[in-house]
Coordinates of C-alpha atoms in Angstrom, one line a residue:
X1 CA -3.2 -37.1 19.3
X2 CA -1.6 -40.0 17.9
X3 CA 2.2 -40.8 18.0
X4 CA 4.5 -38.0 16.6
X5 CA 6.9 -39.4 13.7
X6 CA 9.1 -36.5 13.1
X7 CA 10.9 -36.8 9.5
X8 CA 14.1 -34.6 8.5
X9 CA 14.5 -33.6 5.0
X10 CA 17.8 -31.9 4.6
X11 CA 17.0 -30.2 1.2
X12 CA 18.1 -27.3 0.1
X13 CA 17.6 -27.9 -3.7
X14 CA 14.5 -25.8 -4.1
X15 CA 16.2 -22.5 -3.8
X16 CA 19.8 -21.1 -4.9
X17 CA 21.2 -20.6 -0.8
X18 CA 23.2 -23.3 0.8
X19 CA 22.6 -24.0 4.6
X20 CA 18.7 -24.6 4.4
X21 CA 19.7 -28.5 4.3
X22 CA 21.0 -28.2 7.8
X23 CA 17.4 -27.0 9.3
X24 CA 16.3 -30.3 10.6
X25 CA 19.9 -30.9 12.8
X26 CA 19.4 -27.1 13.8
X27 CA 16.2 -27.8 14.9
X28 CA 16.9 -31.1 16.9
X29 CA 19.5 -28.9 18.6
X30 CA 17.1 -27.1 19.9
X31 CA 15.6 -29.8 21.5
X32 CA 12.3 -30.1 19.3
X33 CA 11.8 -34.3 20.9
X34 CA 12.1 -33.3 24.5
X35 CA 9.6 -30.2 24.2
X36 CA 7.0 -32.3 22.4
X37 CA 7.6 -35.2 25.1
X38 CA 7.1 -32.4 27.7
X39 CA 3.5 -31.5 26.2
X40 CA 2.4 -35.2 27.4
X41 CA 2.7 -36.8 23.7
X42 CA 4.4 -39.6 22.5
X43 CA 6.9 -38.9 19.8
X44 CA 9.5 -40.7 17.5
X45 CA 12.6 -39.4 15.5
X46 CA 12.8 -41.4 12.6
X47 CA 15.7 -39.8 11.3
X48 CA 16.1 -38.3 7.9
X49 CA 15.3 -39.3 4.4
X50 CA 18.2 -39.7 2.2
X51 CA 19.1 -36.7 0.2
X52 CA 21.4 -36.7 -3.3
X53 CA 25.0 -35.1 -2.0
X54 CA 25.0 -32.1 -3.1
X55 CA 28.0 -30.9 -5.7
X56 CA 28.7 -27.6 -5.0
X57 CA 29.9 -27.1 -8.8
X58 CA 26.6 -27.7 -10.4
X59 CA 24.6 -26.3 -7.5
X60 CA 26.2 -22.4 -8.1
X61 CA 26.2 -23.2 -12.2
X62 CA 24.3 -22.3 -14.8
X63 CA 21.6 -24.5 -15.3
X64 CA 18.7 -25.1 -17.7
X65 CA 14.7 -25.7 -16.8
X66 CA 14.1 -26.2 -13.3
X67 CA 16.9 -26.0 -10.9
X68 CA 18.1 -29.4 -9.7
X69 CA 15.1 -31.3 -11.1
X70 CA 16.2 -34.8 -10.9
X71 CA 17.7 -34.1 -6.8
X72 CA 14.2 -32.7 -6.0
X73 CA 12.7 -35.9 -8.0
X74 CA 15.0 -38.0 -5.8
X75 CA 14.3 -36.4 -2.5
X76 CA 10.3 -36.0 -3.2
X77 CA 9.9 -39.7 -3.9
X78 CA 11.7 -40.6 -0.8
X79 CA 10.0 -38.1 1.5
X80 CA 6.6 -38.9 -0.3
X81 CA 7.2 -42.8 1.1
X82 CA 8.7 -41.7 4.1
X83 CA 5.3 -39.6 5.5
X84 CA 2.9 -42.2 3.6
X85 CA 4.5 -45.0 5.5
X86 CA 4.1 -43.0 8.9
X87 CA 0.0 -42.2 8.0
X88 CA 0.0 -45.9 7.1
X89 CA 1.0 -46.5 10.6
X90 CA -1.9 -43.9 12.0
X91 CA 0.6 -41.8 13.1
X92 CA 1.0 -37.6 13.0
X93 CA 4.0 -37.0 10.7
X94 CA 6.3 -33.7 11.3
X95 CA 8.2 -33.3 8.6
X96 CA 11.1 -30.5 9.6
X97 CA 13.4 -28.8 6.5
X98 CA 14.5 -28.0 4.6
X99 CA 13.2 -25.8 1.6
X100 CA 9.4 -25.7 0.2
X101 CA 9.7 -27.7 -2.3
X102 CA 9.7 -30.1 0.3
X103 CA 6.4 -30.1 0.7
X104 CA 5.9 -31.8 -3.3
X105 CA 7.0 -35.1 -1.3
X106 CA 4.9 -34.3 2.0
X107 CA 1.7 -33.9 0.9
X108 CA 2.1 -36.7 -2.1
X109 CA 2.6 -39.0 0.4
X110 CA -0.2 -37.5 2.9
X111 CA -3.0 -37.2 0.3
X112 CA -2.4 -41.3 -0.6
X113 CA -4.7 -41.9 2.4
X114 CA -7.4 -39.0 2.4
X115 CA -10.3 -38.3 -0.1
X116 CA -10.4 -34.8 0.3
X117 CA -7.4 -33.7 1.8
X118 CA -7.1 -29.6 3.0
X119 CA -3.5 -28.0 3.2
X120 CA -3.6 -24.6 5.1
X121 CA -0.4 -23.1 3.9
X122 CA 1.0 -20.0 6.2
X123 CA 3.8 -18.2 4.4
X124 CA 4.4 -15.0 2.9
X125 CA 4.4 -16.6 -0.6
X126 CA 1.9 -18.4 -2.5
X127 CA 4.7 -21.1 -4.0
X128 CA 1.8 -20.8 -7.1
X129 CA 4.5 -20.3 -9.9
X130 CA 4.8 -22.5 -12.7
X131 CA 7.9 -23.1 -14.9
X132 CA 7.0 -21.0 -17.9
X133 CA 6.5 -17.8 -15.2
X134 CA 9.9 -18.8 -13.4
X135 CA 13.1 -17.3 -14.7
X136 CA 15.0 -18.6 -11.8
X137 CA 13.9 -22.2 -12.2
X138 CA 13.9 -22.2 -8.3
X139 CA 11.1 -25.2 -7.6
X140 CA 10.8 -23.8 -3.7
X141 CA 8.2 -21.4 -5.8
X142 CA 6.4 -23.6 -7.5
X143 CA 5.2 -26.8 -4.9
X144 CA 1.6 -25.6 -4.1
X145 CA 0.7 -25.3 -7.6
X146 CA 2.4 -28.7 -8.3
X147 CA 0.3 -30.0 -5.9
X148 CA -2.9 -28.4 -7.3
X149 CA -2.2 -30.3 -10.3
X150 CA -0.5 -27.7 -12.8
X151 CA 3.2 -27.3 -13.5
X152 CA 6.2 -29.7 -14.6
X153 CA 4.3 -33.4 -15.6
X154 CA 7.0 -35.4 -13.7
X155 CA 6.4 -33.4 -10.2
X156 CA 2.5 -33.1 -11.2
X157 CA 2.2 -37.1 -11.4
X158 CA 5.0 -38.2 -8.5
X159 CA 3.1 -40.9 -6.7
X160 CA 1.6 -41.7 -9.9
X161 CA -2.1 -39.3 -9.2
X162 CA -3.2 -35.7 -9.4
X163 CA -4.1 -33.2 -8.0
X164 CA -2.9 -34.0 -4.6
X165 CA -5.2 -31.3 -3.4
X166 CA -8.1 -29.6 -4.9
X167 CA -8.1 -25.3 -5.2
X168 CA -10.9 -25.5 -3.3
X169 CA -9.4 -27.2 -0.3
X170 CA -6.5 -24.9 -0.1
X171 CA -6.3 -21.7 2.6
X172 CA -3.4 -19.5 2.1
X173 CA -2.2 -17.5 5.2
X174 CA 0.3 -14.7 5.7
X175 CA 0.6 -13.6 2.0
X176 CA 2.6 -10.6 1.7
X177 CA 4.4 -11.1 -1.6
X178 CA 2.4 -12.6 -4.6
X179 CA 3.4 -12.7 -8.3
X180 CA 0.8 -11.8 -10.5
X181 CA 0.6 -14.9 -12.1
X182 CA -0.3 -16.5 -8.5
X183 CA -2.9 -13.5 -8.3
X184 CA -4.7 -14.5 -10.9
X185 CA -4.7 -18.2 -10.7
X186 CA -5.5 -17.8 -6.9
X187 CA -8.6 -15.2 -8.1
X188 CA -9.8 -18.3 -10.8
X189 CA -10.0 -20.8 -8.6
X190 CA -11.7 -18.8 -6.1
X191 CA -8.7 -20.0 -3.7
X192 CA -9.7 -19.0 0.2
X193 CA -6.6 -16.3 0.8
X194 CA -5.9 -13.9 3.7
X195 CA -3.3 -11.6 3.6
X196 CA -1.3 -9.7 6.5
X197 CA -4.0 -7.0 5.8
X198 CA -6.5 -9.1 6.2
X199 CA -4.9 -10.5 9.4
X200 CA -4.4 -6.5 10.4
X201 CA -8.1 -5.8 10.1
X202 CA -9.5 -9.1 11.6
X203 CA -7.4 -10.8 14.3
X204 CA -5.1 -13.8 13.9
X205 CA -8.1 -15.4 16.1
X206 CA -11.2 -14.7 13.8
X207 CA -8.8 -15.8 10.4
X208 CA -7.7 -19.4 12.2
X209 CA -11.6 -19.9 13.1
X210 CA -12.5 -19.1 9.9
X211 CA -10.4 -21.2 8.2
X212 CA -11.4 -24.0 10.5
X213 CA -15.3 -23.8 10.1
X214 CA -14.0 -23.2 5.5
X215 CA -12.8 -26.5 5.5
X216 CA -14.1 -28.9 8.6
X217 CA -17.1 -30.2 6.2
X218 CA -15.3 -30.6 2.5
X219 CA -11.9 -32.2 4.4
X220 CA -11.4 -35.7 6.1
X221 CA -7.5 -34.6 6.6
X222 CA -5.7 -30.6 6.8
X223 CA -1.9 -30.7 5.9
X224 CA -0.5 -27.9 7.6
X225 CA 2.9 -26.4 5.6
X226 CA 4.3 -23.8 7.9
X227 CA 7.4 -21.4 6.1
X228 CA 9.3 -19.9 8.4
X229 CA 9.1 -16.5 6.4
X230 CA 5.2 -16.6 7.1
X231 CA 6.7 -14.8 10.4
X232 CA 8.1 -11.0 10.3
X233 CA 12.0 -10.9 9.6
X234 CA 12.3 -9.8 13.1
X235 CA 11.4 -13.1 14.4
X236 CA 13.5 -15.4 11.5
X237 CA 16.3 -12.9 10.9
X238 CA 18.2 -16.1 8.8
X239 CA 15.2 -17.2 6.5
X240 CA 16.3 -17.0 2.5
X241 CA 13.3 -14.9 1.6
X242 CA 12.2 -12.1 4.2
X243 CA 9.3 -10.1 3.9
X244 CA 8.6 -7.7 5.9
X245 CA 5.0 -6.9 7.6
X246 CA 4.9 -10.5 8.3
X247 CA 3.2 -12.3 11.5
X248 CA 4.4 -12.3 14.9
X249 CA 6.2 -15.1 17.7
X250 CA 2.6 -14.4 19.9
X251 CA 0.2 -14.3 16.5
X252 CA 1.9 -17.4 15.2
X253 CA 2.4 -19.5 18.4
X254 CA -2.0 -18.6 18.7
X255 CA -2.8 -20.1 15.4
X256 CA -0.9 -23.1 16.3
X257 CA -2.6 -23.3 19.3
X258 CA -6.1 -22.8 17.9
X259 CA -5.5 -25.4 15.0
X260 CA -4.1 -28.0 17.8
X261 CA -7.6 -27.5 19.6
X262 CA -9.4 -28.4 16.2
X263 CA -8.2 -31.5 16.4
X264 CA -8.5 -31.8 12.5
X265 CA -4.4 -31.0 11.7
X266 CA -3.4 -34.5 10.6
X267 CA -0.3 -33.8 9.5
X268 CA 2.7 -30.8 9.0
X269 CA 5.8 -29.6 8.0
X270 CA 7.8 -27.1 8.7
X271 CA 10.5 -24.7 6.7

């Protein structure tokens, strides 16, 4: 594998709960360099990107559109060049959170350097929304589709292309708790999906294999966007948006291995 470049993006703008900006110290706590030096790779901690200071005034206020549009602007374009420059440099970059909406930056800057890049999201949600099926405004709902190509025109076009990824190139994992809207779009663009029943019925095994052999031939890069809440509340008590029914420590920690011995994840992030 080539040289980890792990990226911190202290957001919490996508979402209305303070505290998700401290993930990527929380995480480095827990000693996330030393146990990837200890696997035998090479790794680097670049730090994190700079993030708008956030004023706890308008953060809890009324506000109208998309909730703290031109913060998520800021912190998307930074993360975007952040991750492009660390591709650039043929490295693998880990990009800890931090909310979803992260992920608008993550991939922009991933998919820069691939023709065809896959993104295997594993989450509860499908983060398919767009703004006119939003009340909240929350954007930590809205990145995949952003990323598809559909939603708010100055998120669609950050990096200055779209889509960042095709429908066809997306696998959604873990989905316990989709909006109708998401249903259908996911159902029009024929968009490869396994829910926790699925998962039930087939095995965490057979659903990473399959998802493997779905996009080894129409991908030269797989993103992989891991949410925290893809996992049963038992096992992330703190996320902002439990579900339960969801996936397991064991079930989780498998998939990860089985995707590592693929050899095709390229990149990830993590929130």
């Amino acid at each position: 594998m080539n040289k980890i470049d792990i990226i911190g993006a202290p957001t919490t703008y996508g979402q209305p709960k303070l505290g998700v900006n401290l993930g990527p110290e929380a995480i480095r706590y827990a000693g996330l360099v030393k146990r990837i030096q200890n696997l035998g790779l090479e790794v680097e901690d670049r730090g994190n990107i700079d993030v708008p200071r956030i004023d706890l005034e308008r953060f809890h206020g009324p506000q109208e559109g998309l909730r703290n549009y031109d913060e998520i602007m800021t912190v998307s374009k930074n993360l975007s060049e952040a991750v492009s420059t660390s591709v650039a440099r043929n490295h693998f970059p880990l990009v800890i959170g931090g909310d979803h909406s992260l992920a608008i930056g993550s991939i922009t800057g991933v998919s820069q350097h691939y023709e065809n890049l896959g993104v295997i999201w594993y989450d509860a949600h499908g983060d398919l929304n767009i703004p006119e099926e939003s009340p909240s405004g929350n954007v930590h709902g809205m990145p995949l589709r952003v990323l598809a190509g559909e939603g708010d025109e100055g998120l669609v076009q950050l990096g200055g292309f779209a889509p960042k990824v095709k429908p066809e190139n997306i696998v959604l994992i873990g989905m316990r708790d989709l909006d109708e809207g998401e249903k259908q779009y996911i159902k029009k663009h024929h968009i490869q999906t396994y829910t926790m029943a699925d998962i039930d019925r087939y095995g965490i095994q057979h659903v990473i294999e399959e998802t493997i052999n779905y996009l080894k031939d129409k991908t030269d890069g797989i993103h992989l966007s891991l949410d925290v809440d893809g996992l049963d509340p038992v096992e992330t008590p703190r996320t902002g948006t439990r579900v339960l029914g969801g996936l397991t420590y064991r079930e989780s920690h498998f998939a990860l291995e089985l995707l590592h011995e693929s050899q095709m994840i390229t990149s990830m992030d993590v929130v």
